[in-house]
Amino acid sequence: MNILIRLPLATALALGLTAPLTAQADALEQQLDDLQQFQIIAHRGASGHAPEHTWPAYELAREMGADYLELDLHMNADGELMVIHDTTLERTTDGEGKVKDFTLEALKALDAGSWFNQAHPERADDAYAGARLLTLDEVIDRYGRDVRYYIETKSPERYPELQRALVETLEAEGLVDAGSVIIQSFSRDSLEQVHELNADIPLVQLVWYSPAEDGDGLVEWTGVTPAPAEITDADFQAIAEYAVGVGPNVVYDGEDVIDKSFVEQAHANGLLVHPYTINEPEQMQRLLDWGVDGMFTNFPDRLREIVE
Ligand code: G3P
Ligand code: CA
C-alpha cells in the first residue's frame, strides 16, 4: 500500500515527506499520462521472434522499443511467482505436468527454448536451446524500473495467494510508486483483490468474446460484459470503477467480435482499449484507425514500424 500518498498533506509536510510524496505522485501521474499515448505491449516478450517469456524474448522486445513487457504468472509448489503462460509445462518446455506441482529447482532444470526452434525453424537460433523459465523476481532484478511490466494474473482461482504475493513483490521493489506496472486479468475477482490491496495500481480488464453455444450472438468468457452489441454505458462504467482499460480479443474464428463503436463507447466511459494479440500489419493499421490506445503483439518491431 502506498502509505505516503495517502497521508494528509499537512501531516506529510510536518514529517518532511512532501518530496517523496510528490515524486511518487508524479511517477504514477506520468504513467497515466503516457497511457494516453499509443502503447506497444510486447506479448510474452517479442515472442514471435524468440521463445516466449525467456530472456531472449524480453531482450528483443526492449531492443524493438516496446513500452511494456507482458508477463503471465503462475505459482510453483514453493509459492513463487513463475512467468509462464500455460498452466501446464508441455507446450513451452521439455517437462510434463502442472507448474503448481513443481519446485523452483525442478522448473529451472527444464529447457524452455528448444520447442521454439522446432516449432519455428525459420526463426530458430541455437542460443534459444536451453533457455530457462524465469521467476517474476528474476525479471524485476534484471530490469528494475528500466521497463514497464504488464502483468497478467493467470488462473487466480487456482492460486488464492497469487494476488497478495504479487502486490507485495511490486511494493517491495517500489514499482507501483514508480509507475512501472499494469495488472491485467480475465478475472474481475482477481482485479478487485488487487485493487483492494493497492488502489494505485492501474488495472486492465481482459475480455474474450466468442459465439454463444446456442448460436445466438456472442458471449464474454466470464460474463464480465454482455455481448459487444449489447454493452451499455453502465457496463463499461462498472469496469471503470476499478480499471483504467479493457483488453478485448478482436477476432474469433476469422470473424470480428468487436468494432470501432466498441472502442468509442469504451472511450466515452473513460476506459482505454488495448486489444490482443495483433500480429499482422493490416490488422494493426485497422485497429489504429479505430483509435485503440495500444496493442499486445508478438512482433513489437512490426507495430513500431507502423506507428512511427
Ligand atoms: O493478456 C492479453 C492476452 O495475452 C490474453 O491472452 O492467452 O495470450 O494470455 P493470453
Ligand atoms: Ca497474457
Coordinates of C-alpha atoms and ligand atoms in Angstrom, one line a residue:
M1 CA 0.0 0.0 0.0
N2 CA 1.3 3.4 -0.8
I3 CA 1.3 5.0 2.6
L4 CA 2.9 8.3 1.7
I5 CA 0.4 9.1 -1.0
R6 CA -2.5 8.6 1.5
L7 CA -1.1 10.9 4.2
P8 CA -2.9 14.2 4.6
L9 CA -0.8 16.9 3.1
A10 CA -0.4 18.7 6.5
T11 CA 0.9 15.5 8.0
A12 CA 3.3 14.9 5.2
L13 CA 4.6 18.5 5.4
A14 CA 5.1 18.1 9.1
L15 CA 7.1 14.9 8.6
G16 CA 9.1 16.5 5.8
L17 CA 7.8 13.9 3.4
T18 CA 6.5 16.1 0.6
A19 CA 9.4 15.4 -1.7
P20 CA 8.9 11.7 -1.9
L21 CA 5.1 12.1 -1.9
T22 CA 5.4 14.5 -4.9
A23 CA 7.9 12.2 -6.7
Q24 CA 5.6 9.2 -6.3
A25 CA 2.5 11.1 -7.3
D26 CA 4.4 12.4 -10.3
A27 CA 5.6 9.0 -11.4
L28 CA 2.1 7.5 -11.2
E29 CA 0.7 10.5 -13.0
Q30 CA 3.4 10.2 -15.6
Q31 CA 2.4 6.6 -16.2
L32 CA -1.3 7.6 -16.6
D33 CA -0.3 10.4 -19.0
D34 CA 1.9 8.1 -21.0
L35 CA -1.1 5.7 -21.3
Q36 CA -2.9 8.4 -23.2
Q37 CA -0.3 7.8 -26.0
F38 CA -0.3 4.7 -28.0
Q39 CA 1.4 1.8 -26.2
I40 CA 3.3 -1.2 -27.7
I41 CA 2.9 -4.2 -25.4
A42 CA 5.3 -7.0 -26.1
H43 CA 3.1 -10.1 -25.7
R44 CA 5.2 -12.7 -23.7
G45 CA 8.2 -10.6 -24.9
A46 CA 8.9 -10.4 -28.6
S47 CA 7.5 -13.9 -28.7
G48 CA 7.1 -14.0 -32.4
H49 CA 10.9 -13.9 -32.7
A50 CA 12.1 -15.9 -29.6
P51 CA 10.7 -18.4 -27.1
E52 CA 8.0 -16.7 -25.1
H53 CA 8.8 -15.5 -21.5
T54 CA 12.6 -16.1 -21.9
W55 CA 15.5 -13.6 -21.7
P56 CA 15.9 -13.5 -25.5
A57 CA 12.2 -12.6 -26.0
Y58 CA 12.4 -9.8 -23.4
E59 CA 15.8 -8.5 -24.6
L60 CA 14.4 -8.4 -28.2
A61 CA 11.3 -6.6 -27.0
R62 CA 13.3 -3.9 -25.4
E63 CA 15.5 -3.5 -28.4
M64 CA 12.4 -3.2 -30.6
G65 CA 11.1 -0.3 -28.5
A66 CA 8.2 -2.0 -26.6
D67 CA 6.6 0.3 -24.0
Y68 CA 5.5 -2.7 -21.8
L69 CA 6.7 -6.3 -21.3
E70 CA 3.7 -8.6 -21.0
L71 CA 4.1 -11.3 -18.3
D72 CA 1.8 -14.2 -17.5
L73 CA 2.0 -15.5 -13.9
H74 CA 1.5 -18.9 -12.3
M75 CA 2.7 -20.1 -8.8
N76 CA 5.0 -23.0 -8.3
A77 CA 5.0 -25.6 -5.5
D78 CA 7.2 -23.3 -3.4
G79 CA 4.7 -20.4 -3.8
E80 CA 7.0 -18.4 -6.0
L81 CA 5.7 -16.5 -9.0
M82 CA 6.7 -18.1 -12.3
V83 CA 6.5 -16.3 -15.6
I84 CA 4.8 -18.8 -17.9
H85 CA 1.6 -18.6 -19.9
D86 CA 0.2 -22.2 -19.7
T87 CA -1.0 -24.0 -16.5
T88 CA 1.0 -26.9 -17.8
L89 CA 4.6 -27.4 -19.0
E90 CA 4.2 -29.4 -22.1
R91 CA 3.8 -26.7 -24.8
T92 CA 6.8 -24.5 -23.9
T93 CA 9.2 -26.7 -22.1
D94 CA 10.5 -30.3 -22.2
G95 CA 8.7 -31.0 -18.9
E96 CA 5.3 -32.6 -18.2
G97 CA 2.6 -31.7 -15.7
K98 CA 1.4 -28.6 -13.9
V99 CA 3.5 -25.7 -12.9
K100 CA 1.9 -25.7 -9.4
D101 CA 3.2 -29.2 -8.7
F102 CA 6.9 -28.4 -9.2
T103 CA 9.6 -26.8 -7.1
L104 CA 11.6 -23.9 -8.4
E105 CA 14.7 -26.2 -8.7
A106 CA 12.8 -28.7 -10.8
L107 CA 11.3 -26.0 -13.1
K108 CA 14.8 -24.4 -13.5
A109 CA 16.1 -27.7 -14.9
L110 CA 13.7 -27.6 -17.8
D111 CA 14.5 -26.4 -21.4
A112 CA 12.1 -23.6 -22.2
G113 CA 13.7 -22.7 -25.6
S114 CA 14.1 -25.7 -27.8
W115 CA 10.4 -26.1 -28.5
F116 CA 10.6 -22.7 -30.3
N117 CA 13.3 -23.9 -32.7
Q118 CA 11.3 -26.9 -33.6
A119 CA 8.0 -25.0 -34.0
H120 CA 9.6 -22.1 -35.9
P121 CA 12.6 -23.4 -37.9
E122 CA 12.7 -20.2 -39.9
R123 CA 13.4 -18.2 -36.7
A124 CA 15.4 -20.8 -34.9
D125 CA 18.6 -19.8 -33.1
D126 CA 20.9 -22.2 -31.3
A127 CA 21.1 -19.7 -28.5
Y128 CA 17.5 -20.4 -27.6
A129 CA 18.1 -24.0 -26.8
G130 CA 18.2 -24.5 -23.1
A131 CA 16.6 -21.1 -22.2
R132 CA 15.2 -21.3 -18.7
L133 CA 11.9 -20.5 -17.2
L134 CA 12.0 -17.3 -15.1
T135 CA 10.6 -16.1 -11.9
L136 CA 9.0 -12.6 -11.6
D137 CA 11.7 -11.8 -9.1
E138 CA 14.4 -12.5 -11.7
V139 CA 12.8 -10.3 -14.3
I140 CA 12.4 -7.5 -11.8
D141 CA 16.0 -7.9 -10.6
R142 CA 17.3 -7.6 -14.1
Y143 CA 15.2 -4.7 -15.4
G144 CA 14.0 -2.9 -12.3
R145 CA 12.5 0.4 -13.3
D146 CA 14.1 0.4 -16.7
V147 CA 11.0 -1.2 -18.2
R148 CA 7.2 -1.2 -17.6
Y149 CA 5.5 -4.5 -16.8
Y150 CA 2.0 -5.5 -17.9
I151 CA 1.4 -8.5 -15.7
E152 CA -1.5 -11.0 -16.1
T153 CA -2.8 -13.0 -13.1
K154 CA -3.5 -16.4 -14.7
S155 CA -5.9 -18.9 -13.1
P156 CA -6.3 -16.8 -9.9
E157 CA -8.8 -19.3 -8.6
R158 CA -6.1 -21.9 -8.7
Y159 CA -3.7 -19.7 -6.7
P160 CA -5.6 -17.8 -4.0
E161 CA -2.4 -16.3 -2.7
L162 CA -1.2 -15.0 -6.0
Q163 CA -2.6 -11.5 -5.8
R164 CA -1.1 -10.8 -2.4
A165 CA 2.3 -12.2 -3.3
L166 CA 2.3 -10.1 -6.5
V167 CA 1.3 -6.9 -4.8
E168 CA 3.8 -7.4 -2.0
T169 CA 6.6 -8.0 -4.5
L170 CA 5.8 -4.9 -6.6
E171 CA 5.5 -2.7 -3.5
A172 CA 8.8 -4.1 -2.0
E173 CA 10.5 -3.1 -5.3
G174 CA 8.9 0.3 -5.4
L175 CA 7.4 -0.5 -8.8
V176 CA 3.9 0.8 -8.1
D177 CA 5.1 4.2 -6.9
A178 CA 7.5 4.3 -9.9
G179 CA 4.5 3.9 -12.3
S180 CA 6.1 0.8 -13.8
V181 CA 3.2 -1.7 -13.6
I182 CA -0.2 -2.5 -15.0
I183 CA -2.0 -5.6 -13.8
Q184 CA -4.4 -7.4 -16.2
S185 CA -6.8 -10.3 -15.8
F186 CA -9.8 -12.0 -17.3
S187 CA -10.9 -12.4 -13.6
R188 CA -12.8 -9.4 -12.2
D189 CA -12.4 -11.0 -8.8
S190 CA -8.6 -11.1 -9.2
L191 CA -8.5 -7.4 -10.2
E192 CA -10.8 -6.4 -7.4
Q193 CA -8.5 -8.2 -4.9
V194 CA -5.5 -6.3 -6.3
H195 CA -7.5 -3.0 -6.2
E196 CA -8.3 -3.7 -2.5
L197 CA -4.6 -4.4 -1.8
N198 CA -3.3 -1.3 -3.6
A199 CA -5.7 1.1 -5.3
D200 CA -2.8 2.9 -7.1
I201 CA -2.1 0.0 -9.5
P202 CA -3.6 0.6 -12.9
L203 CA -5.7 -2.4 -13.9
V204 CA -7.0 -3.7 -17.2
Q205 CA -10.0 -6.0 -17.5
L206 CA -9.4 -8.6 -20.2
V207 CA -12.5 -9.8 -22.1
W208 CA -12.8 -12.7 -24.6
Y209 CA -15.8 -12.8 -26.9
S210 CA -16.9 -16.0 -28.7
P211 CA -20.1 -17.4 -30.2
A212 CA -22.7 -18.5 -27.7
E213 CA -23.2 -22.3 -27.6
D214 CA -26.8 -21.9 -28.7
G215 CA -25.6 -19.9 -31.7
D216 CA -27.4 -16.8 -30.6
G217 CA -24.8 -14.0 -30.8
L218 CA -21.6 -13.6 -28.7
V219 CA -20.8 -14.2 -25.1
E220 CA -18.0 -13.0 -22.9
W221 CA -16.0 -15.8 -21.3
T222 CA -16.5 -14.9 -17.7
G223 CA -19.6 -12.8 -18.1
V224 CA -17.9 -9.6 -17.2
T225 CA -19.9 -7.8 -20.0
P226 CA -22.8 -8.7 -22.3
A227 CA -22.1 -9.3 -26.0
P228 CA -20.4 -6.2 -27.5
A229 CA -23.6 -5.2 -29.4
E230 CA -25.5 -5.1 -26.1
I231 CA -22.9 -3.4 -23.9
T232 CA -24.4 -0.4 -22.1
D233 CA -22.5 2.6 -20.8
A234 CA -23.3 1.3 -17.3
D235 CA -21.5 -2.0 -18.2
F236 CA -18.3 0.0 -19.1
Q237 CA -18.7 2.3 -16.1
A238 CA -18.8 -0.7 -13.8
I239 CA -15.4 -1.7 -15.1
A240 CA -14.2 1.9 -14.9
E241 CA -14.8 1.6 -11.1
Y242 CA -11.7 -0.4 -10.7
A243 CA -9.9 -0.5 -14.1
V244 CA -8.3 2.1 -16.4
G245 CA -8.9 0.0 -19.5
V246 CA -10.2 -3.1 -21.2
G247 CA -8.3 -5.6 -23.3
P248 CA -10.5 -7.4 -25.8
N249 CA -9.9 -10.0 -28.4
V250 CA -10.8 -8.6 -31.8
V251 CA -11.4 -11.7 -34.0
Y252 CA -12.9 -15.2 -33.3
D253 CA -12.5 -17.8 -36.0
G254 CA -11.9 -15.2 -38.7
E255 CA -14.9 -13.0 -37.7
D256 CA -14.7 -9.7 -35.9
V257 CA -16.2 -9.7 -32.4
I258 CA -15.8 -6.0 -31.8
D259 CA -15.8 -2.9 -34.0
K260 CA -14.9 0.7 -33.9
S261 CA -18.1 1.5 -31.9
F262 CA -16.8 -0.7 -29.0
V263 CA -13.7 1.4 -28.9
E264 CA -15.6 4.6 -29.0
Q265 CA -18.1 3.5 -26.3
A266 CA -15.2 2.4 -24.0
H267 CA -13.5 5.7 -24.5
A268 CA -16.7 7.6 -23.8
N269 CA -16.8 5.8 -20.5
G270 CA -13.3 6.7 -19.6
L271 CA -11.6 3.3 -20.5
L272 CA -8.5 2.7 -22.6
V273 CA -8.7 -0.1 -25.1
H274 CA -5.7 -2.5 -25.5
P275 CA -6.7 -5.4 -27.9
Y276 CA -4.8 -8.7 -28.1
T277 CA -3.0 -10.3 -29.8
I278 CA -2.3 -8.4 -33.0
N279 CA 0.5 -9.7 -35.2
E280 CA -0.4 -8.7 -38.8
P281 CA 0.4 -5.2 -40.1
E282 CA -3.0 -4.9 -41.9
Q283 CA -4.8 -5.7 -38.6
M284 CA -2.6 -3.3 -36.7
Q285 CA -3.4 -0.5 -39.1
R286 CA -7.1 -1.3 -39.0
L287 CA -7.1 -1.1 -35.2
L288 CA -5.1 2.1 -35.2
D289 CA -7.8 3.6 -37.5
W290 CA -10.4 2.6 -34.8
G291 CA -8.5 4.6 -32.3
V292 CA -7.2 1.9 -29.9
D293 CA -4.8 3.0 -27.3
G294 CA -2.2 0.2 -27.6
M295 CA -1.9 -3.4 -28.7
F296 CA -0.5 -6.6 -27.4
T297 CA 1.7 -8.1 -30.2
N298 CA 4.3 -10.9 -30.6
F299 CA 6.0 -8.6 -33.1
P300 CA 6.8 -5.2 -31.5
D301 CA 9.1 -4.4 -34.4
R302 CA 6.2 -4.6 -36.9
L303 CA 4.0 -2.4 -34.7
R304 CA 6.8 0.1 -34.1
E305 CA 7.2 0.4 -37.9
I306 CA 3.6 1.2 -38.4
V307 CA 3.1 3.7 -35.5
E308 CA 6.3 5.6 -36.2
Ligands
G3P1 O1 -3.0 -10.6 -21.8 C1 -3.5 -10.4 -23.1 C2 -3.5 -11.7 -23.8 O2 -2.3 -12.2 -23.5 C3 -4.5 -12.6 -23.2 O3 -4.5 -13.8 -23.7 O4 -4.0 -16.2 -23.5 O5 -2.3 -14.7 -24.5 O6 -2.7 -14.6 -22.1 P1 -3.3 -14.9 -23.4
CA2 CA -1.5 -12.7 -21.3

